[in-house]
Tab-separated table of C-alpha atoms and ligand atoms in Angstrom:
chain	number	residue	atom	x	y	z
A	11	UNK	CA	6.991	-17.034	-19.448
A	12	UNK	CA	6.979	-12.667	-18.880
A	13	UNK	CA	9.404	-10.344	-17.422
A	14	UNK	CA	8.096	-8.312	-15.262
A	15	UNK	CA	9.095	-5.163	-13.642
A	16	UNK	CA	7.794	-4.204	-10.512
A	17	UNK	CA	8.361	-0.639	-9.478
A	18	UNK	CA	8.350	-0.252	-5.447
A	19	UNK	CA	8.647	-4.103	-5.112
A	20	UNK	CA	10.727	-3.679	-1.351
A	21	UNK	CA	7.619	-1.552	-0.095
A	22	UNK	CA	4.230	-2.682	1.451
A	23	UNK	CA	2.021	-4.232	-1.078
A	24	UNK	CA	4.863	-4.301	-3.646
A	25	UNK	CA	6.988	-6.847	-1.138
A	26	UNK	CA	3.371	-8.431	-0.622
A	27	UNK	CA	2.972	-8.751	-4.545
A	28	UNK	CA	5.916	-10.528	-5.808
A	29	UNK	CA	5.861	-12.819	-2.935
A	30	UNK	CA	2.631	-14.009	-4.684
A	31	UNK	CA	3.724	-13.521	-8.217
A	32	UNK	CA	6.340	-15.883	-7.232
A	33	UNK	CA	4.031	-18.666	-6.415
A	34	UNK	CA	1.502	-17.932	-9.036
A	35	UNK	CA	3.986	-17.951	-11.945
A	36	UNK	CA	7.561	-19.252	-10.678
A	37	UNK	CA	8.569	-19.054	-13.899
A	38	UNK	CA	8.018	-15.484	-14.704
A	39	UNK	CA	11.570	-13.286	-14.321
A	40	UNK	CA	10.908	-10.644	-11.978
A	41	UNK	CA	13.078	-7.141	-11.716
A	42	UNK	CA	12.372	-5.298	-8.628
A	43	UNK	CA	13.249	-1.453	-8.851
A	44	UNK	CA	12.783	0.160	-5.816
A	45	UNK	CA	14.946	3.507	-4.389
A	46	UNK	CA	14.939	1.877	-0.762
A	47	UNK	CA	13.342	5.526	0.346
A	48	UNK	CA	12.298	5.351	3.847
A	49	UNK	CA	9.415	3.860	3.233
A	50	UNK	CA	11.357	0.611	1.391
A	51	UNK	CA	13.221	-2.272	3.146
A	52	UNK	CA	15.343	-4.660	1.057
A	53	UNK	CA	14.502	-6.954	3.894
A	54	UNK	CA	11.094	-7.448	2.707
A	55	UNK	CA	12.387	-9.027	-0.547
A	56	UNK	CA	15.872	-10.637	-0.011
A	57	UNK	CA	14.598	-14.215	0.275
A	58	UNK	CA	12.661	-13.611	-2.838
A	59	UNK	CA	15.694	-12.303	-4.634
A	60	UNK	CA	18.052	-15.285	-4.306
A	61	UNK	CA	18.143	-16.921	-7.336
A	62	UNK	CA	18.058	-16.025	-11.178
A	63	UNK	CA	14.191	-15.749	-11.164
A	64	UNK	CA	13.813	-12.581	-9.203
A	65	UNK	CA	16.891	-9.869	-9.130
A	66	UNK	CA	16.605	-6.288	-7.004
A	67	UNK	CA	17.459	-3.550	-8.510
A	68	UNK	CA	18.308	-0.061	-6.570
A	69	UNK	CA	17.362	3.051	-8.823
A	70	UNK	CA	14.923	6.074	-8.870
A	71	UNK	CA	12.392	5.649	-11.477
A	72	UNK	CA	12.853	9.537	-12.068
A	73	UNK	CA	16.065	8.512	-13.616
A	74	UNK	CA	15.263	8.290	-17.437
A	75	UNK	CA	18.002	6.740	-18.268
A	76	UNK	CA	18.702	4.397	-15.542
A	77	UNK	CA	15.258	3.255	-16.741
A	78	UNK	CA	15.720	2.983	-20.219
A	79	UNK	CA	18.737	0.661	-19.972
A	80	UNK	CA	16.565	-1.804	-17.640
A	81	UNK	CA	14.126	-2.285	-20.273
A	82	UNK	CA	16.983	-2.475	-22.668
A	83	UNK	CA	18.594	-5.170	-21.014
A	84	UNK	CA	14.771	-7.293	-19.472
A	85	UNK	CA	12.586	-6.738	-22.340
A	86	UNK	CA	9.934	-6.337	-19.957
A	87	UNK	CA	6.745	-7.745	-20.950
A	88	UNK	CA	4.808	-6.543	-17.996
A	89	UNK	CA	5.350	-3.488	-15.536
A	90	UNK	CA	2.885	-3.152	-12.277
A	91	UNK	CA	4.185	0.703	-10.692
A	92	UNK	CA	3.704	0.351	-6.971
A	93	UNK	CA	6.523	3.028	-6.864
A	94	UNK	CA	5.028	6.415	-4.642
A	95	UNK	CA	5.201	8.173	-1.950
A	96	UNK	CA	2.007	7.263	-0.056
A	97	UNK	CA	1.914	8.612	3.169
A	98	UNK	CA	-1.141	11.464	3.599
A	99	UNK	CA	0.714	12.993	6.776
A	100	UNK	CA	3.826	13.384	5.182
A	101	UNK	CA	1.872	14.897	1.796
A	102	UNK	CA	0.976	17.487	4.387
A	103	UNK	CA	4.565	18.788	5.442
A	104	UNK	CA	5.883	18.224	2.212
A	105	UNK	CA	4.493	17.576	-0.949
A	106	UNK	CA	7.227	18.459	-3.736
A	107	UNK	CA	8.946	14.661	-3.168
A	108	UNK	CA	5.409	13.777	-4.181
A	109	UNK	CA	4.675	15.270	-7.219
A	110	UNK	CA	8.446	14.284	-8.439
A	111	UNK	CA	8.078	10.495	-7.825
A	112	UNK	CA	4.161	10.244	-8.606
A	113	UNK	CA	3.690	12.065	-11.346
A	114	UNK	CA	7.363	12.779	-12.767
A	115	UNK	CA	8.460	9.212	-12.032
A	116	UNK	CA	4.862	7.742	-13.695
A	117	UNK	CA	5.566	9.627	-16.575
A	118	UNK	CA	9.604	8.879	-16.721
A	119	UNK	CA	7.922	4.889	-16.514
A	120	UNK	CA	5.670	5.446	-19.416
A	121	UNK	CA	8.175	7.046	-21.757
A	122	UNK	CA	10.336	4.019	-21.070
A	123	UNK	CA	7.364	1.605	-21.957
A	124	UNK	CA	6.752	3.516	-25.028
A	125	UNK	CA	9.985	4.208	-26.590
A	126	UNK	CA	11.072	0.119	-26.046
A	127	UNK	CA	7.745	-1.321	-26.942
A	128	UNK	CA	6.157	0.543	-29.688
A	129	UNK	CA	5.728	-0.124	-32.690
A	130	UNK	CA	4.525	-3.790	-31.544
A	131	UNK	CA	2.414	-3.633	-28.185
A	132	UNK	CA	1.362	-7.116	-28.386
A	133	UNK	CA	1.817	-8.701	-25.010
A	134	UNK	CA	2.845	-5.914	-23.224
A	135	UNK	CA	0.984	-4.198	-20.213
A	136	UNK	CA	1.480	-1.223	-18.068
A	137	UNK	CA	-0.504	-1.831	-14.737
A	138	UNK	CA	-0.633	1.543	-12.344
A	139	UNK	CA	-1.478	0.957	-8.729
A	140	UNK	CA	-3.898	3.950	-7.444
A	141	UNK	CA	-6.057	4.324	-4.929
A	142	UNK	CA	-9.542	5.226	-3.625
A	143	UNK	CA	-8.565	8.626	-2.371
A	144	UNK	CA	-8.347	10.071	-5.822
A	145	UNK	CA	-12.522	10.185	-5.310
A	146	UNK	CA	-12.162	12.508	-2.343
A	147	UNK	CA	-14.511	12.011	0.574
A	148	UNK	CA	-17.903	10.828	0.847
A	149	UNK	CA	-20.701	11.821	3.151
A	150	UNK	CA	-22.200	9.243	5.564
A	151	UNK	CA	-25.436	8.045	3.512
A	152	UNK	CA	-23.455	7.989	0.004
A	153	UNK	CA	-23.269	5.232	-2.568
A	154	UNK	CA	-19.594	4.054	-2.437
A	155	UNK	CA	-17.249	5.456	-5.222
A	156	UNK	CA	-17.211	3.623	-8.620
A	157	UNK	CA	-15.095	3.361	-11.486
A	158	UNK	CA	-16.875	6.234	-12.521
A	159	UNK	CA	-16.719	8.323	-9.613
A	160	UNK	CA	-15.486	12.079	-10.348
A	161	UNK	CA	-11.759	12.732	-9.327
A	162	UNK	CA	-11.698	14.727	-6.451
A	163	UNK	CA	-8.243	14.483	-4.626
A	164	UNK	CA	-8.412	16.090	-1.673
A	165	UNK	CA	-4.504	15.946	-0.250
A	166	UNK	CA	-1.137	16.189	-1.660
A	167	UNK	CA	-0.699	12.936	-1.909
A	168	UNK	CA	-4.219	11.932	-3.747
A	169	UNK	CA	-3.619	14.936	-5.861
A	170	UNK	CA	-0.231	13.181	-7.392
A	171	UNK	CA	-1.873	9.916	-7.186
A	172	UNK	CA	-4.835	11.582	-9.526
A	173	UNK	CA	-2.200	13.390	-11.831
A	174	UNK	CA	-0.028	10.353	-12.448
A	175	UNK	CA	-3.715	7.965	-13.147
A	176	UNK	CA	-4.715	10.735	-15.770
A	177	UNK	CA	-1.086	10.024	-17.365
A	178	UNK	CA	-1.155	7.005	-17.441
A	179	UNK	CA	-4.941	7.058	-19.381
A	180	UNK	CA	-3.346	9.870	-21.740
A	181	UNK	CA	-0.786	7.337	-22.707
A	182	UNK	CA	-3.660	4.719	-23.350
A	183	UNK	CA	-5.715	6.941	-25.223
A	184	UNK	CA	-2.863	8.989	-27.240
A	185	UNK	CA	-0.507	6.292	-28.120
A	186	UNK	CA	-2.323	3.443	-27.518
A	187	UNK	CA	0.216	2.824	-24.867
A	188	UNK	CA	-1.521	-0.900	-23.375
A	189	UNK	CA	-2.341	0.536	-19.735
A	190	UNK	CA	-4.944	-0.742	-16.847
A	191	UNK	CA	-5.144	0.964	-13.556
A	192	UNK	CA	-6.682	-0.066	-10.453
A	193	UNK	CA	-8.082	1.952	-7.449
A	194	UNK	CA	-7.923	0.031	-4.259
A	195	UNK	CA	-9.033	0.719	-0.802
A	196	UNK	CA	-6.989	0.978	2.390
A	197	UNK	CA	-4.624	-2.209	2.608
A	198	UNK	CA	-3.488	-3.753	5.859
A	199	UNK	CA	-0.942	-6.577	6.392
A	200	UNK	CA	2.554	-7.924	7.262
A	201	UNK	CA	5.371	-5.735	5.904
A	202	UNK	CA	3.368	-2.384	6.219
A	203	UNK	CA	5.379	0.435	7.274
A	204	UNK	CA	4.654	1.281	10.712
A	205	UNK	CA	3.624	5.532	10.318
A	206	UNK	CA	0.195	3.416	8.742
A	207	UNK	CA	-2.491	3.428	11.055
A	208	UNK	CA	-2.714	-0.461	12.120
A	209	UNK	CA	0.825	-1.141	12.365
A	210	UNK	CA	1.591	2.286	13.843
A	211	UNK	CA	-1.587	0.839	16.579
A	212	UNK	CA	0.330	-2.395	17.102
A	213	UNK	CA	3.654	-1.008	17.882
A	214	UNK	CA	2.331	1.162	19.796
A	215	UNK	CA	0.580	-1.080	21.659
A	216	UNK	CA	3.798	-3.215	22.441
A	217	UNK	CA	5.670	-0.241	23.355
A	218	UNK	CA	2.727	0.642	26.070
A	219	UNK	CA	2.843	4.143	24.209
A	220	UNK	CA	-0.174	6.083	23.883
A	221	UNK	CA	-2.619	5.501	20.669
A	222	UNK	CA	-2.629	8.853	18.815
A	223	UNK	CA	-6.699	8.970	17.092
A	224	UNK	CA	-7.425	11.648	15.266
A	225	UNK	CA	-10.093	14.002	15.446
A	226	UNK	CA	-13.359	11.758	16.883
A	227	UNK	CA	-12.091	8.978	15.762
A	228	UNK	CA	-15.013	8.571	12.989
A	229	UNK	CA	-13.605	8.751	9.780
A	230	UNK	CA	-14.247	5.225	7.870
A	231	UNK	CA	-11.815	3.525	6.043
A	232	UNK	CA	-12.654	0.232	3.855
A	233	UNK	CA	-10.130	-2.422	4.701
A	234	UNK	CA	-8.484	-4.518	2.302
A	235	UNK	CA	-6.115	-7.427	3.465
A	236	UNK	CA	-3.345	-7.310	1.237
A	237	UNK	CA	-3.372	-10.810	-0.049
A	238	UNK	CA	-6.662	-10.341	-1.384
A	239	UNK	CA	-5.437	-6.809	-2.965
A	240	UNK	CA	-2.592	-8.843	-4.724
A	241	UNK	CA	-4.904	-11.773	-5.853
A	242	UNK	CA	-6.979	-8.750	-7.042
A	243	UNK	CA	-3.989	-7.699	-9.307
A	244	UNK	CA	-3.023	-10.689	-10.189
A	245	UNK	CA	-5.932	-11.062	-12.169
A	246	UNK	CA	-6.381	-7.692	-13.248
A	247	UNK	CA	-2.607	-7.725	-14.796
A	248	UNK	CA	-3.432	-11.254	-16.791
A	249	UNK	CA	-7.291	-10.678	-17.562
A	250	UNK	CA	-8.270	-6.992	-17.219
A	251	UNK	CA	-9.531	-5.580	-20.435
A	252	UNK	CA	-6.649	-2.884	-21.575
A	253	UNK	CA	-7.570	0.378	-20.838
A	254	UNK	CA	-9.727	0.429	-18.293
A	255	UNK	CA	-10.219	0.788	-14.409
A	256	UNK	CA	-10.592	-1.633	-11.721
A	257	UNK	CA	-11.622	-0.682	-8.135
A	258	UNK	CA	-10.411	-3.386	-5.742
A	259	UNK	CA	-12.253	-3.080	-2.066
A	260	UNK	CA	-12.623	-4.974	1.298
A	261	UNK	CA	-16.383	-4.540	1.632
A	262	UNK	CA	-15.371	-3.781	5.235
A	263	UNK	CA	-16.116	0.043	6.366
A	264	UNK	CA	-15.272	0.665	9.699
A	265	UNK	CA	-14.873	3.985	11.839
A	266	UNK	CA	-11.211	4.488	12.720
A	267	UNK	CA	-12.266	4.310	17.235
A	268	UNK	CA	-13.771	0.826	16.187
A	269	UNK	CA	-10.886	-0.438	14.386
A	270	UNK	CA	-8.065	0.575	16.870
A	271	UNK	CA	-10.702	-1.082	19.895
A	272	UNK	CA	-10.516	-4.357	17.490
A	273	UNK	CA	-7.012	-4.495	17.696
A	274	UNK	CA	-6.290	-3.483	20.960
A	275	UNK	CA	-8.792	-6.357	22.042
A	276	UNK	CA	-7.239	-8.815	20.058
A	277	UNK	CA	-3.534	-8.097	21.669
A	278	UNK	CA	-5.305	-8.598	24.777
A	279	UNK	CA	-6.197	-12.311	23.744
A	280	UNK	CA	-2.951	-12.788	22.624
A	281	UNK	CA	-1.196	-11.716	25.668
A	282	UNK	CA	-3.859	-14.024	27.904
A	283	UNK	CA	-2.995	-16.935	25.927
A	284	UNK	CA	0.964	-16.037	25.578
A	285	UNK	CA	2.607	-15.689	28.557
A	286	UNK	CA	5.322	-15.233	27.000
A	287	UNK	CA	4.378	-11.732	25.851
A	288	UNK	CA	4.389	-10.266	28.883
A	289	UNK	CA	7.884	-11.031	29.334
A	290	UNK	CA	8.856	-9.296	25.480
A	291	UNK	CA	6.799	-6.887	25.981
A	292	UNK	CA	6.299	-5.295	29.435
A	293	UNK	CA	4.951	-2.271	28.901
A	294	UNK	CA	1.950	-3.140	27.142
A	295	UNK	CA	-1.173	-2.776	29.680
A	296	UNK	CA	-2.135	-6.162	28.927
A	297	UNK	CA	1.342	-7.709	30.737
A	298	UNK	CA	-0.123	-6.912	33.600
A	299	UNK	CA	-4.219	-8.309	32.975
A	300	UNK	CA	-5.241	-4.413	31.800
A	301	UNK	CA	-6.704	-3.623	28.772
A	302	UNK	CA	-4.804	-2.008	25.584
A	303	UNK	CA	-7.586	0.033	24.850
A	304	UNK	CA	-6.011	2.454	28.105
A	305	UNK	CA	-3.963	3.585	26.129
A	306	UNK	CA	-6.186	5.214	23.276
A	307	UNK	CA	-6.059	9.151	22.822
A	308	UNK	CA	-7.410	11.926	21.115
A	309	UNK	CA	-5.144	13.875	19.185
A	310	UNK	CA	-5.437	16.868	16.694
A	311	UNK	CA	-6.915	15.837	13.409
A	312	UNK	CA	-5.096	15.593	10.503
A	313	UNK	CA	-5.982	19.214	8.130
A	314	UNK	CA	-8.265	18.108	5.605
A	315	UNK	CA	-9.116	14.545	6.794
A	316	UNK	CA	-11.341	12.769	4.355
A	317	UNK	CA	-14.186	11.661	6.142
A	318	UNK	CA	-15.275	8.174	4.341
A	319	UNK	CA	-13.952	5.948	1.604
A	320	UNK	CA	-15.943	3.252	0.484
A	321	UNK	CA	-15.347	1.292	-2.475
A	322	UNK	CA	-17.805	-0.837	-5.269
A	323	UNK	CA	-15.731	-3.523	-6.657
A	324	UNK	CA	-18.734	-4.860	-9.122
A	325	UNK	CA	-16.937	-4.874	-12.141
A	326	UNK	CA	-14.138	-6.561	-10.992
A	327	UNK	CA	-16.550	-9.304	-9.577
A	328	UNK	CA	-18.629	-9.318	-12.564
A	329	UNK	CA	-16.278	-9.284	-15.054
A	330	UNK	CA	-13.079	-11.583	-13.508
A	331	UNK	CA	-15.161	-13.108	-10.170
A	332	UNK	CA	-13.076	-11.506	-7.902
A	333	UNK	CA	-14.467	-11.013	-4.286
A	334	UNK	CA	-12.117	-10.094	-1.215
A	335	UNK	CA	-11.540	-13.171	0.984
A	336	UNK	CA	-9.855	-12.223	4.200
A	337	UNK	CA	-12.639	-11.185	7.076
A	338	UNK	CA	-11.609	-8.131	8.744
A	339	UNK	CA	-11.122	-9.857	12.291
A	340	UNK	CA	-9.172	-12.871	10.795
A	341	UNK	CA	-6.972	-10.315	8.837
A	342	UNK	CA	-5.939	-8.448	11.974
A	343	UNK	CA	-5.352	-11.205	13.752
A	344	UNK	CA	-2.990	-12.627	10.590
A	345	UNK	CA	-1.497	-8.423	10.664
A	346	UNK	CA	-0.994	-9.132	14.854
A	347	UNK	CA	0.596	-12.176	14.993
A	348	UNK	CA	2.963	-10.993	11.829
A	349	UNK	CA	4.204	-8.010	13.617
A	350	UNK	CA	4.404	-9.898	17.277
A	351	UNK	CA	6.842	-12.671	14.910
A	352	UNK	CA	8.404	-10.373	13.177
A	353	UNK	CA	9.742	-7.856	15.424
A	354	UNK	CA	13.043	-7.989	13.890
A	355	UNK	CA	11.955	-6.056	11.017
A	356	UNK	CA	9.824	-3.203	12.660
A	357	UNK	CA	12.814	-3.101	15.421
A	358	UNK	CA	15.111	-2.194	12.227
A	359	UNK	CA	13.042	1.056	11.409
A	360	UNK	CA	12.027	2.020	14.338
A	361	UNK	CA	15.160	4.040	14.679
A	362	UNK	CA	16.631	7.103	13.247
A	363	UNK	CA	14.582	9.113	10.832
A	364	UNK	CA	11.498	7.179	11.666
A	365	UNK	CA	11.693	8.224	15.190
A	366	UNK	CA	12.185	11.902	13.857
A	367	UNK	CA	8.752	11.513	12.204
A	368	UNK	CA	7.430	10.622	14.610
A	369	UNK	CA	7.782	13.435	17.176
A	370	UNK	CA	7.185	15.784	14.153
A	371	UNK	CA	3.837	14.233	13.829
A	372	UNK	CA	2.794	13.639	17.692
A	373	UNK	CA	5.270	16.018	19.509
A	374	UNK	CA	4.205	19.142	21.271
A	375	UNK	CA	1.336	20.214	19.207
A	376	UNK	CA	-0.608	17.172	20.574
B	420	NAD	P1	5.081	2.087	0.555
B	420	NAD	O1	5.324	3.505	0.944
B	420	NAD	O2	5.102	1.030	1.590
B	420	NAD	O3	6.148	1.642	-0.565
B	420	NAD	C1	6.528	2.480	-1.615
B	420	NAD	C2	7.814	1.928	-2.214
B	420	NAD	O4	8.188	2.773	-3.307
B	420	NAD	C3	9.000	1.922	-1.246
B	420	NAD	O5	9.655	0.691	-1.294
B	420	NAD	C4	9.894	3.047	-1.745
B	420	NAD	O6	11.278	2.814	-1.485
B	420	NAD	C5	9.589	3.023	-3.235
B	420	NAD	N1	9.864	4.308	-3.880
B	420	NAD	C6	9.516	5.553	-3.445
B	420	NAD	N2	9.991	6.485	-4.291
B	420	NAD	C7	10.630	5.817	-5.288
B	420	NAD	C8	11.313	6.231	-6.469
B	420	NAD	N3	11.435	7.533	-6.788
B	420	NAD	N4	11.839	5.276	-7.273
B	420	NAD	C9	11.727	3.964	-6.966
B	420	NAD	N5	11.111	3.524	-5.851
B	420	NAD	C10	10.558	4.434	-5.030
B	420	NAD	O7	3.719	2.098	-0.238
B	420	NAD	P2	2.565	0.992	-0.329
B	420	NAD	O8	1.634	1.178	0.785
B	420	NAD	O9	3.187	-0.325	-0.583
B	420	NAD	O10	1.817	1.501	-1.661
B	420	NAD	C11	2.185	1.001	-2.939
B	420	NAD	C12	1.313	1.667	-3.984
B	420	NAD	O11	-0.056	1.420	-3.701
B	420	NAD	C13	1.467	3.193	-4.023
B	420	NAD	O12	1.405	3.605	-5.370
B	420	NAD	C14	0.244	3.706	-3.255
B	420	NAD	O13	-0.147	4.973	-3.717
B	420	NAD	C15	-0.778	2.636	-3.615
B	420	NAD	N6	-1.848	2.428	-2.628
B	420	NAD	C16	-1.540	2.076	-1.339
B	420	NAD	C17	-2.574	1.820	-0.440
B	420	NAD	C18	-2.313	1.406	0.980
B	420	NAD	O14	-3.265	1.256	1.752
B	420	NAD	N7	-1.077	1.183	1.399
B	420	NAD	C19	-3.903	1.934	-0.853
B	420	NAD	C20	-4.161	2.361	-2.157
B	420	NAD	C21	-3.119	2.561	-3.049
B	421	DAU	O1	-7.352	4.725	0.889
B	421	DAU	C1	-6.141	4.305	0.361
B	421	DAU	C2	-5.007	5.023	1.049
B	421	DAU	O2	-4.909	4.444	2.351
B	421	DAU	C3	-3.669	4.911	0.320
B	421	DAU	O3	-3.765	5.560	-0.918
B	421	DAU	C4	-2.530	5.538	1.145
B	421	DAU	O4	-1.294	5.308	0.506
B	421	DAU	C5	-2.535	4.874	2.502
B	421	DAU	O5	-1.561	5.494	3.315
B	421	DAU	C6	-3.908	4.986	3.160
B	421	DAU	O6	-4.211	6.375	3.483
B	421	DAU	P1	-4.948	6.764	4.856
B	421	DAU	O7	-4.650	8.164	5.156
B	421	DAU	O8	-6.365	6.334	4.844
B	421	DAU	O9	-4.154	5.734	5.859
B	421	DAU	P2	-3.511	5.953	7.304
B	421	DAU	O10	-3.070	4.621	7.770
B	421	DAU	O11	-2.527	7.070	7.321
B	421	DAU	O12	-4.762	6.405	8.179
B	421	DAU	C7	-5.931	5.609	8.242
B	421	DAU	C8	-6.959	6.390	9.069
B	421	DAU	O13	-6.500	6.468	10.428
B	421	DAU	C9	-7.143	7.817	8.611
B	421	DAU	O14	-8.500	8.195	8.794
B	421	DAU	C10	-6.261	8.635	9.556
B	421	DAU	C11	-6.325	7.822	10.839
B	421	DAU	N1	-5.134	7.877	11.699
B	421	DAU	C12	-3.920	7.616	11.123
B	421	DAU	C13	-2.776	7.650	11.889
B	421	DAU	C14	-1.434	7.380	11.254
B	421	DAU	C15	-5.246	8.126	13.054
B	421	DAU	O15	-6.357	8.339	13.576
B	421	DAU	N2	-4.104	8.152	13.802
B	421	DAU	C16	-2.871	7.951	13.278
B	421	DAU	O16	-1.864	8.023	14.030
């Protein structure tokens, strides 16, 4: 049995994770610290956090102290830091929040780890979630980025993301701190915060509100359905060698004018089988027989858009057979029908300061 810590448990893939965690290893404790930013919904988690096994915690892991008591009081065996900021658009108005809770809150994490596990590190692990754009962009015809890759962050936000991975090795190599990082491709899913591309697209969609695409719509993404990027850690977090890096990928490049026709075709189908739908959601082109894809647009790109990430995930097949399971068009349609059943939970955000966001985003200069 472990006790875990999972930083930015009541966010995306975080929420995602200790849902499976939970039916991997019931037995495991689990302490979920999340500061319910924006971007977090305690919703997510609270019918993983009612019983002994799994308890939520609300705290800032910039708050050294706050931290150091939890692993006073858990003895944490493992910690996996999904804990960031990780929206590119907002990295672009803003981009001190990011530096504080990347990199100042990765670090406040990793002084915790080392002051309440040295001298012993046995069974202990520090597992940092980071992601492909720390590689920067890649041209049409090149090889996909590697563990090796040369950093290259390109935004704000892949710029913290970079800072707080080169930590988190200079822990590793320094102290001997027992670290393992993984780099993992674009993730799509239920519980995704909808200012992300596909559920931003759904929503959308629902509403019968235009589809904002930037630029030409070309920029590739490699999509990664977030089970599999959970299975991926799973793994990693029991049977990655310490010290090294994983990249976890989809295998699935596709242009962003392809994806968003994907999905606007599939909430066609499900409005032609669904009558239903047309009833919930009016508005939506396909109520009335038309196609969703009506309602795609053009808008300004985003400064600095990184053209193509594309990710090889050898080693982590080679060396723990891991391949991505989820096809790209059953994953959508597993993403579609969450967000049509769920609508509860997106109908909770999409409110207030979300709504604010948005019209600083796609307001008047689009
Ligand atoms: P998210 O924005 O959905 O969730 C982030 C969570 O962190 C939220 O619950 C938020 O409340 C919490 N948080 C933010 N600041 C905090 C702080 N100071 N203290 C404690 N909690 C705080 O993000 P996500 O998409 O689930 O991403 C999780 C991790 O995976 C991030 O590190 C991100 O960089 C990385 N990643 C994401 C993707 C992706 O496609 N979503 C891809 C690659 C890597
Ligand atoms: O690659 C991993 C990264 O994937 C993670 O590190 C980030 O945390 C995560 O947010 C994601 O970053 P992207 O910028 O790739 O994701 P986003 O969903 O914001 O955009 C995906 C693509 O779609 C990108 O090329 C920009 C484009 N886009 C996005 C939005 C929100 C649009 O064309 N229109 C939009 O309205």
């Amino acid at each position: 049995m472990s006790n875990l810590l999972v930083t930015g448990g009541a966010g995306f893939i975080g929420a995602n994770f200790v849902s499976y965690w939970r039916r991997l290893r019931p037995s495991d404790r689990i302490v979920i610290l999340d500061a319910l930013t924006y971007a977090g919904n305690f919703e997510s988690v609270a019918s993983l956090c009612d019983d002994d096994v799994c308890r939520f915690v609300r705290g800032d892991i910039c708050d050294a102290a706050a931290v150091a008591t939890l692993f006073k009081k858990y003895d944490f065996d493992l910690v996996v830091n999904f804990a960031a900021e990780s929206h590119v658009d907002r990295s672009i108005y803003a981009s001190q929040v990011f530096t504080r809770t990347n990199v100042q809150g990765t670090h406040t994490l990793l002084d915790a780890a080392l002051a309440a596990w040295r001298p012993s590190f046995q069974r202990r692990r520090f597992h940092h979630i980071s992601t492909d754009e720390v590689f920067g962009s890649l041209g049409p015809h090149d090889p996909p980025f590697t563990e090796t890759s040369r950093y290259d962050p390109k935004s704000p936000y892949a710029a913290s993301k970079a800072a707080s991975d080169f930590l988190v090795r200079a822990y590793s190599h320094t102290h001997g701190l027992p670290v393992v990082i993984t780099n993992c491709s674009n993730n799509y899913g239920p519980y995704q915060f909808p200012e992300k591309l596909i559920p931003l697209m759904i929503m959308n969609a629902l509403a019968g509100e235009q589809l904002p695409i930037y630029g030409d719509g070309g920029n590739v993404r490699d999509w990664l359905f977030v089970e599999d990027h959970c299975a991926a850690i799973g793994l990693v977090l029991q049977h990655g060698r310490l010290g090294e890096t994983y990249n976890i990928g989809g295998g699935q490049e596709m242009a962003n004018i392809d994806l968003v026709r994907l999905l606007c075709d599939e909430i066609d189908r499900r409005f032609a089988t669904d009558r239903n739908l047309a009833v919930r959601f009016p508005a939506c082109p396909a109520a009335k027989g038309n196609s969703t894809r009506a309602l795609m647009r053009f808008v300004k790109d985003r400064p600095g858009h990184d053209r193509r990430y594309a990710i090889c995930a050898d080693k982590l097949a080679h060396e723990l057979g891991f391949c991505a399971q989820t096809p790209l068009a059953k994953g959508l349609s597993l993403t579609v029908d969450w967000y049509v059943n769920n609508e509860d939970w997106w109908r909770s955000i999409v409110s207030g300061a979300y709504r604010e966001w948005i019209a600083l985003q796609y307001g008047a200069a689009n």
